PDB file of C-alpha atoms and ligand atoms in Angstrom:
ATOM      1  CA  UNK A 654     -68.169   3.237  34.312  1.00  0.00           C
ATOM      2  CA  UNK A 655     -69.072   1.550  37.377  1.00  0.00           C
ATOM      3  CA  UNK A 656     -66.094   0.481  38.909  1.00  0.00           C
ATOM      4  CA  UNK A 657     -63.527   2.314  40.768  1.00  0.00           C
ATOM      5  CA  UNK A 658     -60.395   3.550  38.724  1.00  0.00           C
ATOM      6  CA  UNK A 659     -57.292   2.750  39.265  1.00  0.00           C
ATOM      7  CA  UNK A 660     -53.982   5.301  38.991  1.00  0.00           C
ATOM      8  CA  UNK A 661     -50.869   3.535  38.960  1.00  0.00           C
ATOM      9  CA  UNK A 662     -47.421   5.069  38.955  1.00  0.00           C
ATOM     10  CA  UNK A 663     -44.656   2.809  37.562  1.00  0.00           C
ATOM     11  CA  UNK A 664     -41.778   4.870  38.513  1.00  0.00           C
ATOM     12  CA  UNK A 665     -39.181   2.830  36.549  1.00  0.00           C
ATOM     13  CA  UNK A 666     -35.501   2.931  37.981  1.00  0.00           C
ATOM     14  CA  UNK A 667     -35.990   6.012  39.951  1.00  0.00           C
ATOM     15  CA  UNK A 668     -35.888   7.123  42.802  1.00  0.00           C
ATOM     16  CA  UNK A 669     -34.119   6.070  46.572  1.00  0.00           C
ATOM     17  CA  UNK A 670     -35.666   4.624  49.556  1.00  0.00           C
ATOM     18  CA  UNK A 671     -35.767   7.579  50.869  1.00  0.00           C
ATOM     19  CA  UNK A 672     -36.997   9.357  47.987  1.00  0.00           C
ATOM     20  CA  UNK A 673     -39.681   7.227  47.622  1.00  0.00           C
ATOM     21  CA  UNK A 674     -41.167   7.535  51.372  1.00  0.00           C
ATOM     22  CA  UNK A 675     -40.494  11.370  51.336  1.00  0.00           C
ATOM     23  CA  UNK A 676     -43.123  11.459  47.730  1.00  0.00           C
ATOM     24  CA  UNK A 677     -45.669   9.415  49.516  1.00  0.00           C
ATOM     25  CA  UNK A 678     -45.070  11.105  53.065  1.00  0.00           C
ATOM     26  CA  UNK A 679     -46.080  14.101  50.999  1.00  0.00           C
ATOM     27  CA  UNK A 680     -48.523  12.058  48.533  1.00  0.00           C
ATOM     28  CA  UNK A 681     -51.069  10.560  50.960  1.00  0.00           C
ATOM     29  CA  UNK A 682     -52.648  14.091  52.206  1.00  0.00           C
ATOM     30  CA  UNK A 683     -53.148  15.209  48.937  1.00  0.00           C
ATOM     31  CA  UNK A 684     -55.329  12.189  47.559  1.00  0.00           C
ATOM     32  CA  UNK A 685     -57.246  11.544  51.215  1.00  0.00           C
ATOM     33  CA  UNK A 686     -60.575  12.177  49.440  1.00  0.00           C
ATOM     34  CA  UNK A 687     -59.972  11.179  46.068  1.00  0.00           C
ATOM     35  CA  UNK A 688     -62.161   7.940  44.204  1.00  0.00           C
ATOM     36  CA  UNK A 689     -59.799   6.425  42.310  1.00  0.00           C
ATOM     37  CA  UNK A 690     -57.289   4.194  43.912  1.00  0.00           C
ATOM     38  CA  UNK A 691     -54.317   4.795  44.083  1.00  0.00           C
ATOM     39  CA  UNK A 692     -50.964   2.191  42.967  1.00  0.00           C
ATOM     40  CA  UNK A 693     -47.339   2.976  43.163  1.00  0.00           C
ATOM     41  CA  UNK A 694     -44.733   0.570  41.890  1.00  0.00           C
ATOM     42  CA  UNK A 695     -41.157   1.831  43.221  1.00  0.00           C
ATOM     43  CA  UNK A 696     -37.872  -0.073  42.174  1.00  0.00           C
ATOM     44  CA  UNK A 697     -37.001  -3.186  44.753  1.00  0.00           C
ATOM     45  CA  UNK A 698     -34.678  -0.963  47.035  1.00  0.00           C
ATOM     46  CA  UNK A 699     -37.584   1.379  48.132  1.00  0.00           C
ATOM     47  CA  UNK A 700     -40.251  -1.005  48.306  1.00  0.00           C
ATOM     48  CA  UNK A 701     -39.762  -1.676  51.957  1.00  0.00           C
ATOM     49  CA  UNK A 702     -39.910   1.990  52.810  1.00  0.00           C
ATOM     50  CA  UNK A 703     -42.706   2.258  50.182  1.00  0.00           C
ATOM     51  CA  UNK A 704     -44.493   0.247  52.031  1.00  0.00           C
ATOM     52  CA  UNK A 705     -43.860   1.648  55.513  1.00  0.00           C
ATOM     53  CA  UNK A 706     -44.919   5.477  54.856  1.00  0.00           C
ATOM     54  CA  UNK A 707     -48.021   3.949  52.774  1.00  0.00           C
ATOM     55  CA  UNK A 708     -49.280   2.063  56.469  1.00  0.00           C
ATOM     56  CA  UNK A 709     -52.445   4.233  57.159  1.00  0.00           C
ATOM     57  CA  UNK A 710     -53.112   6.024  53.655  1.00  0.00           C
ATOM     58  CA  UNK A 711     -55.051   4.435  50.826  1.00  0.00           C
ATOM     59  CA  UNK A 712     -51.822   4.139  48.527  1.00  0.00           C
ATOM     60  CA  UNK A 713     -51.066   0.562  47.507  1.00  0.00           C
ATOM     61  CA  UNK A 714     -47.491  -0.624  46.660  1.00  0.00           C
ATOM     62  CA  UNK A 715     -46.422  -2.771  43.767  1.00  0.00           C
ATOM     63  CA  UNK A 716     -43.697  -4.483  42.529  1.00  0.00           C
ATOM     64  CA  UNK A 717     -42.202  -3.286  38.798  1.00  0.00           C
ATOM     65  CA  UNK A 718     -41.497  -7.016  37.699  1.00  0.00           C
ATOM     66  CA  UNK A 719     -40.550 -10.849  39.023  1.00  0.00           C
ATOM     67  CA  UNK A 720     -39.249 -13.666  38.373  1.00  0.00           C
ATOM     68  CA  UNK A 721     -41.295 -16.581  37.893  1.00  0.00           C
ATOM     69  CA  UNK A 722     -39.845 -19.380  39.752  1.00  0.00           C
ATOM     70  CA  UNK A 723     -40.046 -19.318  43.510  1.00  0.00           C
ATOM     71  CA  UNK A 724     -36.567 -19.854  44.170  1.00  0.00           C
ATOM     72  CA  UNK A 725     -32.989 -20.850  42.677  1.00  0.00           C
ATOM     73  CA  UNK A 726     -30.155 -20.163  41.073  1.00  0.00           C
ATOM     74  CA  UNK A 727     -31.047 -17.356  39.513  1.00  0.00           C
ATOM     75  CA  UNK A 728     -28.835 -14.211  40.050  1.00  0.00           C
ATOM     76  CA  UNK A 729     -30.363 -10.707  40.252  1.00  0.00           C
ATOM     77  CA  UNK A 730     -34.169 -12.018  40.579  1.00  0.00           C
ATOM     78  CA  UNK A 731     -36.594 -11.299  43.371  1.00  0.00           C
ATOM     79  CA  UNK A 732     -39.497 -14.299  43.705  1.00  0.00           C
ATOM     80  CA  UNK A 733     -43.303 -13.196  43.916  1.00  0.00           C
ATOM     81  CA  UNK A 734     -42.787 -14.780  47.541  1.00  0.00           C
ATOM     82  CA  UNK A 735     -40.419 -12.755  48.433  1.00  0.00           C
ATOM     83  CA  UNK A 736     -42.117  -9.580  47.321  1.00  0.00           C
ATOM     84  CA  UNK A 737     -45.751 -11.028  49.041  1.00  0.00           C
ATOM     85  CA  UNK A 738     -43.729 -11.603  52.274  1.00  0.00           C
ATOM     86  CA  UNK A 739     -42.845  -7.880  52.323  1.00  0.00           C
ATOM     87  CA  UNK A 740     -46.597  -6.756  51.968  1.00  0.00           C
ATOM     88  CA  UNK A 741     -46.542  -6.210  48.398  1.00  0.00           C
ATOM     89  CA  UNK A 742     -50.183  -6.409  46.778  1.00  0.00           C
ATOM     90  CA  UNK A 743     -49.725  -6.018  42.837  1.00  0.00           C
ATOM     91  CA  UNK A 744     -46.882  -6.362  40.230  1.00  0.00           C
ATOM     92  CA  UNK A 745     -46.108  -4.844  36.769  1.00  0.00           C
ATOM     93  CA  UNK A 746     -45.936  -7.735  34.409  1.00  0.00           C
ATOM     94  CA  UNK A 747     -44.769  -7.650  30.472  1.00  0.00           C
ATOM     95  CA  UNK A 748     -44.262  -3.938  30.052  1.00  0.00           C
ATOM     96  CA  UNK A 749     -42.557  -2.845  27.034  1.00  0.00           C
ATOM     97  CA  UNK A 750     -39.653  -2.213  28.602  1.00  0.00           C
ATOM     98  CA  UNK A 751     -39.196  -5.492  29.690  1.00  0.00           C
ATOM     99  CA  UNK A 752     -40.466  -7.174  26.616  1.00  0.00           C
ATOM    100  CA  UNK A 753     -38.552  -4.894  23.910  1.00  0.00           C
ATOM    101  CA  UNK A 754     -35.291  -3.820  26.211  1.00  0.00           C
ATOM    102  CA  UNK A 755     -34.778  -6.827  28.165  1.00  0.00           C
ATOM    103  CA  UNK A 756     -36.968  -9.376  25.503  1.00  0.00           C
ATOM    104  CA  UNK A 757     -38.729 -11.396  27.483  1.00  0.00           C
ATOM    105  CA  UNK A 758     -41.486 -13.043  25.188  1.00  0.00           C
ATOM    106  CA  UNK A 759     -45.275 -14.159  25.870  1.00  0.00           C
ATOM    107  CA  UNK A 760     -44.675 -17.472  27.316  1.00  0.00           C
ATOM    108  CA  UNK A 761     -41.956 -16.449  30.421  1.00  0.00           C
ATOM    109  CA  UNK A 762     -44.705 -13.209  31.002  1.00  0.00           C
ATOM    110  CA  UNK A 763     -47.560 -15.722  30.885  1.00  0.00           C
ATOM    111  CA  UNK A 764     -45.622 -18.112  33.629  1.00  0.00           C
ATOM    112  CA  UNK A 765     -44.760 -14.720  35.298  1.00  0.00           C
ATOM    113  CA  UNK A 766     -48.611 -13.909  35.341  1.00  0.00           C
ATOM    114  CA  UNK A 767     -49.470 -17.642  36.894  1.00  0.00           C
ATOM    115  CA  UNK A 768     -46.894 -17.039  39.328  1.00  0.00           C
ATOM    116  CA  UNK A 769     -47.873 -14.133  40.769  1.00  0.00           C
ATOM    117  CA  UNK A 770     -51.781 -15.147  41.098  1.00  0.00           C
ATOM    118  CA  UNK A 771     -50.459 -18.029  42.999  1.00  0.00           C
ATOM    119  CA  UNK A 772     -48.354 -16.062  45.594  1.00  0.00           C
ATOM    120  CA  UNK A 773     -51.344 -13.790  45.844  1.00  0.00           C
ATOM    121  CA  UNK A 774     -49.937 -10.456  43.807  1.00  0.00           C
ATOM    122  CA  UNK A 775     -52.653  -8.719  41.664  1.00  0.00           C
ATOM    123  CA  UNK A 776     -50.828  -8.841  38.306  1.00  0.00           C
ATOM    124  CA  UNK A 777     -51.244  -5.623  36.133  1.00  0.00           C
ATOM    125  CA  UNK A 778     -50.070  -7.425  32.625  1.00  0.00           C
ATOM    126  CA  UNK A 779     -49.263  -4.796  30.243  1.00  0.00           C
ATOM    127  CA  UNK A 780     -49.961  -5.126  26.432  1.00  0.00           C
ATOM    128  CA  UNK A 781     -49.386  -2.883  23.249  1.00  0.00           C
ATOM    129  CA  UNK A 782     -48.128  -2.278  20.173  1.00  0.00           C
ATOM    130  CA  UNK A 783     -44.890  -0.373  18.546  1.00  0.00           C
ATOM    131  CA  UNK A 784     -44.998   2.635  16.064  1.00  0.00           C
ATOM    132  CA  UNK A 785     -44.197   0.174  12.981  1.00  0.00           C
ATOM    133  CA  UNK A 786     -47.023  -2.495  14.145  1.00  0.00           C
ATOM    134  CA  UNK A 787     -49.940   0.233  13.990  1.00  0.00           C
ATOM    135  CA  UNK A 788     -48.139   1.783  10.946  1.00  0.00           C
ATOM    136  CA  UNK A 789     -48.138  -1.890   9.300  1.00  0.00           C
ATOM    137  CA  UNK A 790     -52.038  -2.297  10.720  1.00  0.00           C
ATOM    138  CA  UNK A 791     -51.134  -5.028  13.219  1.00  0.00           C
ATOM    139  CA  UNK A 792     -51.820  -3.170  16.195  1.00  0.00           C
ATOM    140  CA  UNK A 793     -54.889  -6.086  16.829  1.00  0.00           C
ATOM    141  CA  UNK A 794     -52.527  -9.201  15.607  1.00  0.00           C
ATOM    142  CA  UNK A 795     -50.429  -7.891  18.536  1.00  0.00           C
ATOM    143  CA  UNK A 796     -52.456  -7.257  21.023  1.00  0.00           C
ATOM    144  CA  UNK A 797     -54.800 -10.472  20.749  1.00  0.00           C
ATOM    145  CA  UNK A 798     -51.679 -12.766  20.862  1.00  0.00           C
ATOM    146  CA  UNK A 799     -50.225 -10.839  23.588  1.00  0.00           C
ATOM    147  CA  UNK A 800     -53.717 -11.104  25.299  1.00  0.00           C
ATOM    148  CA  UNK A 801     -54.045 -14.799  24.696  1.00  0.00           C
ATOM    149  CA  UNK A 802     -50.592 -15.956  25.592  1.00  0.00           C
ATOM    150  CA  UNK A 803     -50.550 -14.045  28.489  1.00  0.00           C
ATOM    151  CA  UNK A 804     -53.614 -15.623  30.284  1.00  0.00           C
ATOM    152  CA  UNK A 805     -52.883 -19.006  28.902  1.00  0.00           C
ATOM    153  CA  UNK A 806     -53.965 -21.266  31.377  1.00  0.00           C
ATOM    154  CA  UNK A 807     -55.602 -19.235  33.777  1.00  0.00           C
ATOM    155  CA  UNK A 808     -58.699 -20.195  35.228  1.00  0.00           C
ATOM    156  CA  UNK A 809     -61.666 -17.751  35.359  1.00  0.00           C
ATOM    157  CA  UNK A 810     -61.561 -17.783  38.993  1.00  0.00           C
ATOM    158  CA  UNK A 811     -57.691 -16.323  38.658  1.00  0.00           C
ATOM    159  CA  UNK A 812     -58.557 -13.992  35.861  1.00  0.00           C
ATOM    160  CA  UNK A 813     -60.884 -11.813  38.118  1.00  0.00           C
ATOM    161  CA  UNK A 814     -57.782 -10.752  39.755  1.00  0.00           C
ATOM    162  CA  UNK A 815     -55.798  -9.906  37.031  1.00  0.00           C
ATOM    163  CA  UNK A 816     -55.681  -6.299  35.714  1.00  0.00           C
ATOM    164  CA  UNK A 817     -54.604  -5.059  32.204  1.00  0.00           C
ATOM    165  CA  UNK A 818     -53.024  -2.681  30.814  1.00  0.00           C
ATOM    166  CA  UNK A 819     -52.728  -0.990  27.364  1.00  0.00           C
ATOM    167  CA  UNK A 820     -49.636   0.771  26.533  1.00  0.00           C
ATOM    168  CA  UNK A 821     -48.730   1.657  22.914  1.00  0.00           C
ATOM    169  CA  UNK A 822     -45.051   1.411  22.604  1.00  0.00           C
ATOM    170  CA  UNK A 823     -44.975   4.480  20.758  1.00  0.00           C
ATOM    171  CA  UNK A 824     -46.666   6.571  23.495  1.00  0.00           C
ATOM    172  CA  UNK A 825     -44.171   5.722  26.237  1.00  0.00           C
ATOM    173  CA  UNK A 826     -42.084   8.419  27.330  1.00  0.00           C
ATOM    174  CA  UNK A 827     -42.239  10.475  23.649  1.00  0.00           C
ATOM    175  CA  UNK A 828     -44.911  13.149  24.860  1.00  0.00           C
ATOM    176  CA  UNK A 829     -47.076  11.220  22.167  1.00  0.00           C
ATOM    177  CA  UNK A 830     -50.547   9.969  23.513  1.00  0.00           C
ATOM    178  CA  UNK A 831     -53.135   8.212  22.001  1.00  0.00           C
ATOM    179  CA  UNK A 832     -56.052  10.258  21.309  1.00  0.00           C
ATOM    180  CA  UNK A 833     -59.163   9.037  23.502  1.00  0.00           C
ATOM    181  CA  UNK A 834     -60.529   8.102  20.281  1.00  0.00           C
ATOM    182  CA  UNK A 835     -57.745   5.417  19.760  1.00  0.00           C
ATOM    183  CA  UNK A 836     -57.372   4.483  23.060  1.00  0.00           C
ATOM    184  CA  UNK A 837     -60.929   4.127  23.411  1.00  0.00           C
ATOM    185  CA  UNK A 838     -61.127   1.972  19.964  1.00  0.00           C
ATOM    186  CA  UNK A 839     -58.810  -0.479  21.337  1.00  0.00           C
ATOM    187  CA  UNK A 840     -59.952  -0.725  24.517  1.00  0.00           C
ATOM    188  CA  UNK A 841     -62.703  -1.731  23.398  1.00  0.00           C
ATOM    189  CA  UNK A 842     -61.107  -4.401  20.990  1.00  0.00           C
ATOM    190  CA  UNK A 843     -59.589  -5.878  23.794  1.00  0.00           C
ATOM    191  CA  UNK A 844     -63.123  -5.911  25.777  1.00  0.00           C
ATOM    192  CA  UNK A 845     -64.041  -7.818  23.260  1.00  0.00           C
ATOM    193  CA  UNK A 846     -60.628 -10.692  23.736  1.00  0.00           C
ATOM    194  CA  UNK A 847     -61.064 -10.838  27.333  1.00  0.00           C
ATOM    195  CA  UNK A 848     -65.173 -12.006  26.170  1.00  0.00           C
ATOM    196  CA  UNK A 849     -63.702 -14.120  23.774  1.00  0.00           C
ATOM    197  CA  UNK A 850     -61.312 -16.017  25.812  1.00  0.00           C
ATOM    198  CA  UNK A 851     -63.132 -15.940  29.451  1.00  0.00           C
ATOM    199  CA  UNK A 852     -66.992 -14.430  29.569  1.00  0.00           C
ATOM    200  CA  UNK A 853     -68.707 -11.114  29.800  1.00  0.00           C
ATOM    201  CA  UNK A 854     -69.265 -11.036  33.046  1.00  0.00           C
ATOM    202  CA  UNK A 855     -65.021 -11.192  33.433  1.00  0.00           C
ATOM    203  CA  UNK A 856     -64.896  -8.656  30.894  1.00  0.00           C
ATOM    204  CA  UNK A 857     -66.949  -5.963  32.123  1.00  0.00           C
ATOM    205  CA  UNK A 858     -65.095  -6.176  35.728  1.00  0.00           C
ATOM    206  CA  UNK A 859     -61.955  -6.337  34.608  1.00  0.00           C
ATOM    207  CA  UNK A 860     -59.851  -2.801  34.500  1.00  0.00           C
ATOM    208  CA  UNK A 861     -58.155  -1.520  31.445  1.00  0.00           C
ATOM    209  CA  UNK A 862     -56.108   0.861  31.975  1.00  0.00           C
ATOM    210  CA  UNK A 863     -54.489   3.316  29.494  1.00  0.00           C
ATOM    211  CA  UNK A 864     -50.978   3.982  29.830  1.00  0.00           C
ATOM    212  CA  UNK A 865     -48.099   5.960  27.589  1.00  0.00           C
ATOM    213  CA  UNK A 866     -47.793   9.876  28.338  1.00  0.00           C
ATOM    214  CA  UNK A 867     -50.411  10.423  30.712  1.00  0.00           C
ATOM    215  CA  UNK A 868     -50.495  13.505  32.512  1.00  0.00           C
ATOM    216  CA  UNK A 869     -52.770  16.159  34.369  1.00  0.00           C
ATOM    217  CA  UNK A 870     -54.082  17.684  31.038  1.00  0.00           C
ATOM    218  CA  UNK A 871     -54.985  14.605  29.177  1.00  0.00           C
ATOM    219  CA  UNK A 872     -56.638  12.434  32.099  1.00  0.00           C
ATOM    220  CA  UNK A 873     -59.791  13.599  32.401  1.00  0.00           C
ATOM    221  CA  UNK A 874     -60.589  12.987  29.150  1.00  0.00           C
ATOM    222  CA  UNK A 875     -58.947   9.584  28.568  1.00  0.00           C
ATOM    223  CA  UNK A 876     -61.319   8.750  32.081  1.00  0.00           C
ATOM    224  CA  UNK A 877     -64.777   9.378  30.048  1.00  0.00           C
ATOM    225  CA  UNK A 878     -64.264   6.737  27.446  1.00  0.00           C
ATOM    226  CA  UNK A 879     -66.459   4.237  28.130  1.00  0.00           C
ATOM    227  CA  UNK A 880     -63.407   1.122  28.092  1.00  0.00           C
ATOM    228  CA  UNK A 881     -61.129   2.929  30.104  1.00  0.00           C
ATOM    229  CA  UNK A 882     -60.884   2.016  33.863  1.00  0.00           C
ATOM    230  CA  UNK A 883     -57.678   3.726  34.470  1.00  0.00           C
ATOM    231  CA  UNK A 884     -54.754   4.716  33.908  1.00  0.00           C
ATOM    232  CA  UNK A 885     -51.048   3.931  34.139  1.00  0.00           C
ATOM    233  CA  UNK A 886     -48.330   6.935  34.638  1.00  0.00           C
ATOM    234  CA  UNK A 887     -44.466   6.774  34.082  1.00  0.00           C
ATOM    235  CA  UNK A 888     -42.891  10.001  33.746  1.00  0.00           C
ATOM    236  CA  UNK A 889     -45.632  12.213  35.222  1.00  0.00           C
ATOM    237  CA  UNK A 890     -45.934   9.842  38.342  1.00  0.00           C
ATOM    238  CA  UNK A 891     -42.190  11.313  39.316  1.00  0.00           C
ATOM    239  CA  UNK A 892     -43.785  14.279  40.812  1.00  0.00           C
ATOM    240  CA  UNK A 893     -46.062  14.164  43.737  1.00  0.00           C
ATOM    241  CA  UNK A 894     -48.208  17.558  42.645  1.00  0.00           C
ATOM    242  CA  UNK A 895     -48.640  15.802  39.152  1.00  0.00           C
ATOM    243  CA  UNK A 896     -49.348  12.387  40.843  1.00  0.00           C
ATOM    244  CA  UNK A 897     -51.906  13.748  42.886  1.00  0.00           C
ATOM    245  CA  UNK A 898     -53.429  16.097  40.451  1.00  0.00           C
ATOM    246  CA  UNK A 899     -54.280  12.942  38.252  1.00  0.00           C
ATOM    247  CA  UNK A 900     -55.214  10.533  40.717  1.00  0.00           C
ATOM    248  CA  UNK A 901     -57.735  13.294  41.865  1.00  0.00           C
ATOM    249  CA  UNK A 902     -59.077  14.085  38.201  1.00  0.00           C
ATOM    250  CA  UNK A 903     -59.307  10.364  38.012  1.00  0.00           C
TER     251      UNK A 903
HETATM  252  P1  LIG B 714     -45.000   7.417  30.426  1.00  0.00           P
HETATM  253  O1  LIG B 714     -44.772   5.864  30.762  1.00  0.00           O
HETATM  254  O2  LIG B 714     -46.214   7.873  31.213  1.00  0.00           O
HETATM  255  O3  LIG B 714     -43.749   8.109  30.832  1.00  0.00           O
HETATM  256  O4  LIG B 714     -45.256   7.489  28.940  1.00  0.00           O
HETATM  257  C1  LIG B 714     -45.843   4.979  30.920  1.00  0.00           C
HETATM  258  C2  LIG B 714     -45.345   3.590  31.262  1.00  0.00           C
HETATM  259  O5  LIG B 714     -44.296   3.180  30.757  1.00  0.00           O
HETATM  260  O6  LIG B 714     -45.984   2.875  32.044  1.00  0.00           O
END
């Protein structure tokens, strides 16, 4: 693997303002020398803090979601502008949560995904199966249509910037990963889609990452398979020691 890997926390709706600047106050001495970079998407509230203790450390601060119109009547959104404006470099797009506990389908993540490469966010777009799909042998029905209406009318130019992510459903939060064989298998699968719908040269720069009960003991291994590029951490970002242990095994 040639290219530098990325560890993201998503840290989901936890954490205060000043929670948040205390963990990467106490974050950024800890990872100082490690390779992988390093992402952290806190909830809206503590991204402005976020991205004050971050100044001077090489931690870079997403966004969990967005909306994808740039302004309007809708109540309870945040814009892409308003999050670039801020100093906001990447966003979380179509994560399971969002798709299965707030159901937002292909074709508002895929506008979501245009958006946010137009107001200059690094999109991280987040695909994967449930526990029934892979039981009922669907897992690459899913994933290719969630691939291909996701980067619907993207150009190849956009789709350098663009960052994926593979997340089985069933391996969120439930202590269950996928074995590096697995994750490895379909990583590779979906090498294969990003060939198939842009070139190879897009497909061997673009990250991968693994996400869906990642912690300390299982990186390392996850980080030799060939496909993987990185990885993407919900429960075991929470804590700072845990955060850093990973993004330094990385
Ligand atoms: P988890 O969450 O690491 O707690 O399984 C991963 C995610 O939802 O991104």
């Amino acid at each position: 693997m040639d290219k530098k890997s990325i560890v993201a926390g998503n840290w989901k709706m936890n954490k205060t303002h000043k929670e948040a600047s205390e963990f990467i106050k106490n974050l950024a001495p800890l990872i100082q020398s490690a390779r992988a970079s390093a992402y952290i998407a806190p909830s809206f509230t503590a991204l402005h803090d976020s991205i004050t203790a971050a100044k001077d450390t090489n931690i870079i601060i997403g966004a969990q979601n967005m909306h994808d119109e740039t302004d309007g009547a809708f109540t309870g959104e945040i814009s892409g502008g308003m999050l670039k404006t801020l100093g906001i470099e990447f966003v979380i797009l179509g994560h399971s949560e969002r798709r299965h506990v707030f159901q937002e389908d292909n074709s508002f993540i895929n506008r979501k995904v245009i958006r946010a490469l137009k107001d200059g966010l690094q999109p991280i777009l987040c695909i994967g199966e449930t526990q029934k799909e892979r039981e009922e042998k669907k897992t690459e029905v899913v994933l290719e249509e969630q691939f291909f209406k996701g980067i619907q009318n993207i150009s190849k130019k956009d789709a350098s910037n663009i960052i994926l992510a593979y997340e089985p459903v069933w391996a969120i939060g439930t202590g269950k990963t996928a074995t590096s064989e697995i994750a490895e298998h379909t990583h590779s699968f979906i090498r294969k889609l990003i060939i198939k719908h842009f070139d190879k040269e897009i497909s061997k720069n673009m990250h991968i990452l693994y996400g869906g009960s990642v912690k300390p003991q299982n990186v390392e291994e996850l980080m030799q398979q060939e496909n993987i590029d990185g990885v993407l951490v919900g429960g075991a970002s929470l804590e700072y020691k845990s955060f850093a242990e990973i993004v330094n095994k990385a």
